PDB file of C-alpha atoms in Angstrom:
ATOM      1  CA  MET A   1     115.554 119.861  98.475  1.00 97.00           C
ATOM      2  CA  TYR A   2     112.337 118.070  99.385  1.00 98.00           C
ATOM      3  CA  CYS A   3     113.040 114.459 100.382  1.00 98.00           C
ATOM      4  CA  PHE A   4     110.538 111.596 100.353  1.00 98.00           C
ATOM      5  CA  HIS A   5     111.092 108.401 102.329  1.00 96.00           C
ATOM      6  CA  HIS A   6     110.516 104.698 101.655  1.00 94.00           C
ATOM      7  CA  ALA A   7     107.438 102.566 102.389  1.00 93.00           C
ATOM      8  CA  GLY A   8     106.934 102.067 106.114  1.00 91.00           C
ATOM      9  CA  GLY A   9     109.577 104.682 106.848  1.00 89.00           C
ATOM     10  CA  GLY A  10     109.884 108.284 107.909  1.00 90.00           C
ATOM     11  CA  PRO A  11     112.069 111.389 107.620  1.00 92.00           C
ATOM     12  CA  SER A  12     114.774 109.925 109.895  1.00 91.00           C
ATOM     13  CA  LEU A  13     116.133 108.305 106.719  1.00 93.00           C
ATOM     14  CA  PHE A  14     117.650 111.693 105.908  1.00 96.00           C
ATOM     15  CA  GLN A  15     119.228 112.345 109.288  1.00 94.00           C
ATOM     16  CA  GLY A  16     122.527 114.184 108.867  1.00 95.00           C
ATOM     17  CA  TRP A  17     121.878 115.216 105.275  1.00 97.00           C
ATOM     18  CA  GLN A  18     121.590 118.926 106.036  1.00 96.00           C
ATOM     19  CA  ARG A  19     125.068 118.930 107.527  1.00 96.00           C
ATOM     20  CA  ALA A  20     126.434 116.862 104.630  1.00 96.00           C
ATOM     21  CA  LEU A  21     124.865 118.965 101.864  1.00 96.00           C
ATOM     22  CA  ALA A  22     125.173 122.496 103.278  1.00 94.00           C
ATOM     23  CA  PRO A  23     125.454 125.076 101.885  1.00 94.00           C
ATOM     24  CA  GLU A  24     124.384 123.607  98.539  1.00 93.00           C
ATOM     25  CA  ALA A  25     120.814 122.924  99.654  1.00 93.00           C
ATOM     26  CA  GLN A  26     118.313 123.286 102.439  1.00 95.00           C
ATOM     27  CA  VAL A  27     117.249 119.700 103.102  1.00 97.00           C
ATOM     28  CA  LEU A  28     113.524 119.383 103.864  1.00 97.00           C
ATOM     29  CA  PRO A  29     112.407 115.806 104.619  1.00 97.00           C
ATOM     30  CA  VAL A  30     108.664 115.477 104.039  1.00 97.00           C
ATOM     31  CA  LEU A  31     106.650 113.697 106.737  1.00 93.00           C
ATOM     32  CA  LEU A  32     103.733 111.923 105.104  1.00 95.00           C
ATOM     33  CA  PRO A  33     100.397 111.557 106.937  1.00 94.00           C
ATOM     34  CA  GLY A  34      99.782 108.625 109.248  1.00 93.00           C
ATOM     35  CA  ARG A  35     103.171 108.311 110.957  1.00 91.00           C
ATOM     36  CA  ASP A  36     105.272 109.950 113.657  1.00 89.00           C
ATOM     37  CA  ARG A  37     103.649 113.211 114.807  1.00 90.00           C
ATOM     38  CA  ARG A  38     101.045 112.863 112.023  1.00 92.00           C
ATOM     39  CA  ILE A  39     100.046 109.367 113.152  1.00 90.00           C
ATOM     40  CA  ARG A  40      96.386 110.331 113.655  1.00 92.00           C
ATOM     41  CA  GLU A  41      95.994 111.603 110.100  1.00 94.00           C
ATOM     42  CA  PRO A  42      94.627 109.153 107.501  1.00 95.00           C
ATOM     43  CA  ARG A  43      97.244 107.676 105.204  1.00 96.00           C
ATOM     44  CA  PHE A  44      96.961 107.920 101.440  1.00 97.00           C
ATOM     45  CA  THR A  45      96.708 104.731  99.400  1.00 96.00           C
ATOM     46  CA  ASP A  46      96.168 106.405  96.022  1.00 95.00           C
ATOM     47  CA  ILE A  47      99.071 108.262  94.423  1.00 95.00           C
ATOM     48  CA  ASP A  48      96.948 110.928  92.709  1.00 94.00           C
ATOM     49  CA  ARG A  49      95.260 111.979  95.949  1.00 96.00           C
ATOM     50  CA  LEU A  50      98.601 112.143  97.737  1.00 97.00           C
ATOM     51  CA  ILE A  51     100.187 114.230  94.976  1.00 97.00           C
ATOM     52  CA  GLU A  52      97.286 116.685  94.941  1.00 96.00           C
ATOM     53  CA  ASP A  53      97.609 117.027  98.721  1.00 96.00           C
ATOM     54  CA  LEU A  54     101.393 117.531  98.536  1.00 97.00           C
ATOM     55  CA  ASP A  55     101.097 120.105  95.769  1.00 96.00           C
ATOM     56  CA  ARG A  56      98.544 122.014  97.831  1.00 94.00           C
ATOM     57  CA  GLU A  57     100.462 121.638 101.110  1.00 93.00           C
ATOM     58  CA  LEU A  58     103.843 122.696  99.725  1.00 94.00           C
ATOM     59  CA  GLY A  59     102.081 125.479  97.846  1.00 84.00           C
ATOM     60  CA  SER A  60     104.036 128.631  97.160  1.00 87.00           C
ATOM     61  CA  SER A  61     107.325 127.054  98.260  1.00 93.00           C
ATOM     62  CA  LEU A  62     107.310 125.189  94.936  1.00 95.00           C
ATOM     63  CA  GLU A  63     107.402 128.500  93.087  1.00 93.00           C
ATOM     64  CA  GLN A  64     110.968 129.003  94.309  1.00 93.00           C
ATOM     65  CA  PRO A  65     113.925 126.983  92.937  1.00 94.00           C
ATOM     66  CA  TYR A  66     113.763 123.447  94.343  1.00 96.00           C
ATOM     67  CA  VAL A  67     114.772 119.853  93.676  1.00 97.00           C
ATOM     68  CA  LEU A  68     113.115 116.587  94.651  1.00 98.00           C
ATOM     69  CA  PHE A  69     114.757 113.473  96.104  1.00 98.00           C
ATOM     70  CA  GLY A  70     112.949 110.216  96.742  1.00 98.00           C
ATOM     71  CA  HIS A  71     114.054 106.770  97.868  1.00 98.00           C
ATOM     72  CA  SER A  72     112.058 103.632  97.012  1.00 96.00           C
ATOM     73  CA  MET A  73     108.384 104.616  97.489  1.00 96.00           C
ATOM     74  CA  GLY A  74     109.651 108.181  97.785  1.00 97.00           C
ATOM     75  CA  ALA A  75     111.073 107.996  94.261  1.00 97.00           C
ATOM     76  CA  LEU A  76     107.616 107.249  92.893  1.00 96.00           C
ATOM     77  CA  ILE A  77     106.224 110.181  94.869  1.00 97.00           C
ATOM     78  CA  ALA A  78     108.947 112.571  93.684  1.00 97.00           C
ATOM     79  CA  HIS A  79     108.464 111.511  90.069  1.00 96.00           C
ATOM     80  CA  ARG A  80     104.669 111.828  90.183  1.00 96.00           C
ATOM     81  CA  LEU A  81     104.865 115.223  91.900  1.00 97.00           C
ATOM     82  CA  ALA A  82     107.155 116.516  89.152  1.00 96.00           C
ATOM     83  CA  ALA A  83     104.852 114.990  86.525  1.00 95.00           C
ATOM     84  CA  HIS A  84     101.841 116.673  88.144  1.00 95.00           C
ATOM     85  CA  ARG A  85     103.611 120.028  88.150  1.00 95.00           C
ATOM     86  CA  SER A  86     104.478 119.565  84.486  1.00 94.00           C
ATOM     87  CA  ALA A  87     100.891 118.673  83.556  1.00 93.00           C
ATOM     88  CA  THR A  88      99.343 121.578  85.473  1.00 94.00           C
ATOM     89  CA  GLY A  89     101.801 124.261  84.382  1.00 94.00           C
ATOM     90  CA  GLY A  90     103.480 124.619  87.768  1.00 94.00           C
ATOM     91  CA  ARG A  91     107.134 125.403  88.233  1.00 95.00           C
ATOM     92  CA  LEU A  92     109.206 122.287  87.629  1.00 96.00           C
ATOM     93  CA  PRO A  93     112.002 121.167  89.937  1.00 97.00           C
ATOM     94  CA  GLU A  94     115.511 122.048  88.857  1.00 96.00           C
ATOM     95  CA  ALA A  95     116.184 118.303  88.970  1.00 97.00           C
ATOM     96  CA  VAL A  96     114.653 115.077  90.231  1.00 98.00           C
ATOM     97  CA  PHE A  97     116.823 112.585  92.147  1.00 98.00           C
ATOM     98  CA  LEU A  98     115.416 109.050  92.297  1.00 98.00           C
ATOM     99  CA  SER A  99     116.865 106.231  94.379  1.00 98.00           C
ATOM    100  CA  GLY A 100     116.359 102.499  94.875  1.00 97.00           C
ATOM    101  CA  CYS A 101     113.171 102.140  92.841  1.00 97.00           C
ATOM    102  CA  ARG A 102     112.008 100.604  89.596  1.00 96.00           C
ATOM    103  CA  PRO A 103     110.222 102.954  87.170  1.00 95.00           C
ATOM    104  CA  PRO A 104     106.419 102.787  87.030  1.00 92.00           C
ATOM    105  CA  HIS A 105     106.223 100.815  83.774  1.00 91.00           C
ATOM    106  CA  LEU A 106     108.037  97.833  85.338  1.00 92.00           C
ATOM    107  CA  PRO A 107     106.670  95.434  87.980  1.00 89.00           C
ATOM    108  CA  THR A 108     107.384  96.961  91.383  1.00 87.00           C
ATOM    109  CA  GLY A 109     109.135  93.944  92.869  1.00 88.00           C
ATOM    110  CA  LEU A 110     107.268  94.718  96.097  1.00 89.00           C
ATOM    111  CA  PRO A 111     105.068  92.216  97.968  1.00 88.00           C
ATOM    112  CA  PRO A 112     101.341  92.540  97.183  1.00 87.00           C
ATOM    113  CA  ALA A 113      99.745  94.469 100.024  1.00 86.00           C
ATOM    114  CA  ASP A 114      96.390  92.720  99.685  1.00 82.00           C
ATOM    115  CA  LYS A 115      97.774  89.184  99.629  1.00 87.00           C
ATOM    116  CA  ALA A 116     100.983  89.051 101.678  1.00 88.00           C
ATOM    117  CA  SER A 117     100.741  87.594 105.179  1.00 89.00           C
ATOM    118  CA  GLU A 118     102.340  89.210 108.210  1.00 88.00           C
ATOM    119  CA  ALA A 119     105.087  86.572 108.119  1.00 87.00           C
ATOM    120  CA  GLU A 120     105.769  87.295 104.432  1.00 90.00           C
ATOM    121  CA  LEU A 121     105.992  91.033 105.086  1.00 89.00           C
ATOM    122  CA  VAL A 122     108.399  90.526 107.977  1.00 86.00           C
ATOM    123  CA  SER A 123     110.507  88.201 105.819  1.00 87.00           C
ATOM    124  CA  TRP A 124     110.582  90.830 103.077  1.00 89.00           C
ATOM    125  CA  LEU A 125     111.653  93.525 105.542  1.00 87.00           C
ATOM    126  CA  LYS A 126     114.515  91.310 106.683  1.00 85.00           C
ATOM    127  CA  GLU A 127     115.548  90.684 103.078  1.00 86.00           C
ATOM    128  CA  VAL A 128     115.790  94.368 102.185  1.00 88.00           C
ATOM    129  CA  GLY A 129     117.350  95.336 105.533  1.00 83.00           C
ATOM    130  CA  GLY A 130     114.776  97.928 106.437  1.00 67.00           C
ATOM    131  CA  LEU A 131     114.799  97.416 110.206  1.00 72.00           C
ATOM    132  CA  PRO A 132     116.995  95.836 112.892  1.00 72.00           C
ATOM    133  CA  ASP A 133     116.112  92.260 113.841  1.00 73.00           C
ATOM    134  CA  GLU A 134     115.245  93.292 117.395  1.00 74.00           C
ATOM    135  CA  LEU A 135     112.454  95.527 116.111  1.00 76.00           C
ATOM    136  CA  LEU A 136     111.195  92.937 113.658  1.00 73.00           C
ATOM    137  CA  GLY A 137     110.939  90.513 116.561  1.00 75.00           C
ATOM    138  CA  SER A 138     108.811  92.889 118.629  1.00 84.00           C
ATOM    139  CA  PRO A 139     105.038  92.231 118.328  1.00 87.00           C
ATOM    140  CA  ASP A 140     104.210  95.712 119.651  1.00 87.00           C
ATOM    141  CA  TRP A 141     106.452  97.380 117.079  1.00 85.00           C
ATOM    142  CA  LEU A 142     105.096  95.257 114.235  1.00 88.00           C
ATOM    143  CA  ALA A 143     101.534  96.120 115.265  1.00 89.00           C
ATOM    144  CA  LEU A 144     102.413  99.773 114.602  1.00 88.00           C
ATOM    145  CA  LEU A 145     104.557  99.242 111.528  1.00 90.00           C
ATOM    146  CA  LEU A 146     102.671  96.725 109.406  1.00 92.00           C
ATOM    147  CA  PRO A 147      99.458  98.751 108.857  1.00 93.00           C
ATOM    148  CA  ILE A 148     101.610 101.658 107.676  1.00 94.00           C
ATOM    149  CA  LEU A 149     103.633  99.378 105.413  1.00 93.00           C
ATOM    150  CA  ILE A 150     100.513  97.802 103.908  1.00 95.00           C
ATOM    151  CA  ASP A 151      99.012 101.205 103.085  1.00 96.00           C
ATOM    152  CA  ASP A 152     102.316 102.369 101.592  1.00 96.00           C
ATOM    153  CA  LEU A 153     102.588  99.255  99.430  1.00 95.00           C
ATOM    154  CA  THR A 154      99.029  99.884  98.234  1.00 95.00           C
ATOM    155  CA  LEU A 155     100.075 103.429  97.343  1.00 95.00           C
ATOM    156  CA  CYS A 156     103.040 102.100  95.338  1.00 94.00           C
ATOM    157  CA  ALA A 157     100.807  99.656  93.460  1.00 93.00           C
ATOM    158  CA  SER A 158      98.493 102.501  92.430  1.00 93.00           C
ATOM    159  CA  VAL A 159     101.282 104.182  90.451  1.00 91.00           C
ATOM    160  CA  ALA A 160     101.286 101.489  87.752  1.00 83.00           C
ATOM    161  CA  LYS A 161      97.776 102.520  86.710  1.00 68.00           C
ATOM    162  CA  ARG A 162      98.880 106.039  85.792  1.00 71.00           C
ATOM    163  CA  PRO A 163      99.984 107.130  82.300  1.00 71.00           C
ATOM    164  CA  ALA A 164     103.725 107.408  81.689  1.00 73.00           C
ATOM    165  CA  THR A 165     105.222 110.890  81.828  1.00 81.00           C
ATOM    166  CA  ARG A 166     108.533 112.038  80.347  1.00 89.00           C
ATOM    167  CA  LEU A 167     109.971 114.776  82.525  1.00 94.00           C
ATOM    168  CA  PRO A 168     111.742 117.648  80.745  1.00 93.00           C
ATOM    169  CA  CYS A 169     113.876 118.426  83.795  1.00 94.00           C
ATOM    170  CA  PRO A 170     117.114 116.531  84.614  1.00 96.00           C
ATOM    171  CA  VAL A 171     116.551 113.080  86.125  1.00 97.00           C
ATOM    172  CA  HIS A 172     119.367 111.539  88.183  1.00 97.00           C
ATOM    173  CA  VAL A 173     118.971 107.949  89.372  1.00 98.00           C
ATOM    174  CA  PHE A 174     120.876 106.146  92.139  1.00 98.00           C
ATOM    175  CA  GLY A 175     120.917 102.611  93.455  1.00 97.00           C
ATOM    176  CA  GLY A 176     122.823 100.038  95.448  1.00 97.00           C
ATOM    177  CA  ASP A 177     124.778  97.433  93.499  1.00 96.00           C
ATOM    178  CA  ALA A 178     123.433  94.671  95.784  1.00 95.00           C
ATOM    179  CA  ASP A 179     119.828  95.905  95.994  1.00 95.00           C
ATOM    180  CA  PRO A 180     117.433  92.965  95.491  1.00 93.00           C
ATOM    181  CA  LEU A 181     114.599  95.318  94.521  1.00 94.00           C
ATOM    182  CA  ALA A 182     116.191  97.517  91.856  1.00 96.00           C
ATOM    183  CA  GLY A 183     119.352  96.566  89.975  1.00 95.00           C
ATOM    184  CA  ARG A 184     121.236  98.478  87.288  1.00 97.00           C
ATOM    185  CA  HIS A 185     118.981  97.187  84.501  1.00 96.00           C
ATOM    186  CA  GLU A 186     115.758  98.261  86.235  1.00 96.00           C
ATOM    187  CA  LEU A 187     117.184 101.599  87.318  1.00 98.00           C
ATOM    188  CA  SER A 188     118.422 102.431  83.812  1.00 97.00           C
ATOM    189  CA  ALA A 189     114.827 102.007  82.589  1.00 95.00           C
ATOM    190  CA  TRP A 190     113.989 105.349  84.209  1.00 96.00           C
ATOM    191  CA  ARG A 191     115.516 106.861  81.061  1.00 95.00           C
ATOM    192  CA  ALA A 192     112.169 106.218  79.358  1.00 93.00           C
ATOM    193  CA  HIS A 193     110.609 108.742  81.755  1.00 93.00           C
ATOM    194  CA  SER A 194     113.004 111.573  80.932  1.00 92.00           C
ATOM    195  CA  SER A 195     113.236 113.749  77.847  1.00 92.00           C
ATOM    196  CA  GLY A 196     116.157 115.727  79.262  1.00 89.00           C
ATOM    197  CA  GLU A 197     119.431 115.045  81.018  1.00 94.00           C
ATOM    198  CA  PHE A 198     119.661 111.568  82.552  1.00 96.00           C
ATOM    199  CA  THR A 199     122.347 109.978  84.714  1.00 97.00           C
ATOM    200  CA  LEU A 200     122.650 106.714  86.638  1.00 98.00           C
ATOM    201  CA  THR A 201     125.001 106.254  89.585  1.00 98.00           C
ATOM    202  CA  MET A 202     125.510 102.870  91.222  1.00 97.00           C
ATOM    203  CA  CYS A 203     126.668 102.893  94.837  1.00 97.00           C
ATOM    204  CA  SER A 204     128.012 100.134  97.029  1.00 96.00           C
ATOM    205  CA  GLY A 205     125.357  98.413  99.130  1.00 95.00           C
ATOM    206  CA  GLY A 206     121.842  97.034  99.245  1.00 95.00           C
ATOM    207  CA  HIS A 207     118.451  98.694  99.248  1.00 95.00           C
ATOM    208  CA  PHE A 208     119.418 100.973 102.130  1.00 94.00           C
ATOM    209  CA  TYR A 209     122.859 101.857 100.814  1.00 95.00           C
ATOM    210  CA  LEU A 210     122.056 105.508 101.548  1.00 94.00           C
ATOM    211  CA  LYS A 211     122.085 104.686 105.276  1.00 91.00           C
ATOM    212  CA  ASP A 212     124.879 102.132 105.304  1.00 89.00           C
ATOM    213  CA  SER A 213     127.371 103.724 102.883  1.00 91.00           C
ATOM    214  CA  PRO A 214     126.117 107.162 101.824  1.00 95.00           C
ATOM    215  CA  ASP A 215     129.423 108.829 100.918  1.00 95.00           C
ATOM    216  CA  LEU A 216     129.257 108.454  97.117  1.00 96.00           C
ATOM    217  CA  LEU A 217     125.582 109.414  96.958  1.00 97.00           C
ATOM    218  CA  LEU A 218     126.097 112.533  99.059  1.00 97.00           C
ATOM    219  CA  ALA A 219     129.203 113.521  97.098  1.00 96.00           C
ATOM    220  CA  VAL A 220     127.339 113.261  93.780  1.00 96.00           C
ATOM    221  CA  LEU A 221     124.357 115.130  95.225  1.00 97.00           C
ATOM    222  CA  ARG A 222     126.570 117.883  96.607  1.00 96.00           C
ATOM    223  CA  LYS A 223     128.300 118.332  93.247  1.00 94.00           C
ATOM    224  CA  GLY A 224     125.025 118.310  91.339  1.00 93.00           C
ATOM    225  CA  LEU A 225     123.248 120.660  93.713  1.00 94.00           C
ATOM    226  CA  SER A 226     126.041 123.218  93.456  1.00 89.00           C
ATOM    227  CA  GLY A 227     124.962 123.850  89.872  1.00 84.00           C
ATOM    228  CA  TYR A 228     121.448 124.821  90.982  1.00 79.00           C
ATOM    229  CA  ARG A 229     122.383 127.376  93.637  1.00 65.00           C
ATOM    230  CA  SER A 230     121.189 130.889  92.890  1.00 54.00           C
ATOM    231  CA  PRO A 231     124.074 133.241  92.079  1.00 47.00           C
ATOM    232  CA  PRO A 232     124.715 136.001  94.645  1.00 42.00           C
ATOM    233  CA  ARG A 233     122.933 139.273  94.008  1.00 40.00           C
ATOM    234  CA  SER A 234     124.983 142.135  92.637  1.00 38.00           C
ATOM    235  CA  GLY A 235     126.573 144.118  95.447  1.00 39.00           C
ATOM    236  CA  SER A 236     125.997 141.431  98.089  1.00 32.00           C
TER     237      SER A 236
END
């Protein structure tokens, strides 16, 4: 299960998931360029260029059974990667799991990267609960975070310019019932991007419900993933 994180974030969002989801899946959080140990690599601000890079980087591993999970910005990435695979004849994921994100045909609900001030971005981060107040009050930390966030928001905005794609693989959507960015109505609109099985699960919490109260999400994922495990070989 390849996992994609939110704007301004990193793979630590999925800490503990391997333990929670074993043996149903091998959890592989994807570290995008321009953060953590890849901090010196240029960040992508165009979704098509990122998807082409991911498809090339993940390469042959996508020819084995896999699923995609994405939260917030990561949901847009997971959806576009599956759409790219569908358009180019690559192996599709067994399922796509999308969390805390409006579908591409709706306004993102995110602050405009090219117009929002530093104060407005910090206020938005506080609203969605993305970081502890002590970090948001640290000028040194913000000097590292905000350029990453701005580039990620630019990446998210680029998705709206792409044609809609209906995925033939199962699409399972999750969200927090108190999320100010993506409520039940917006999340249910992902159905327009699926021509196959579609489910919507609402969990208790805000935008980062998957950190604050992940039990229902992980239980549903574990149950769903069990149906995609390869059966044991004869004689094993």
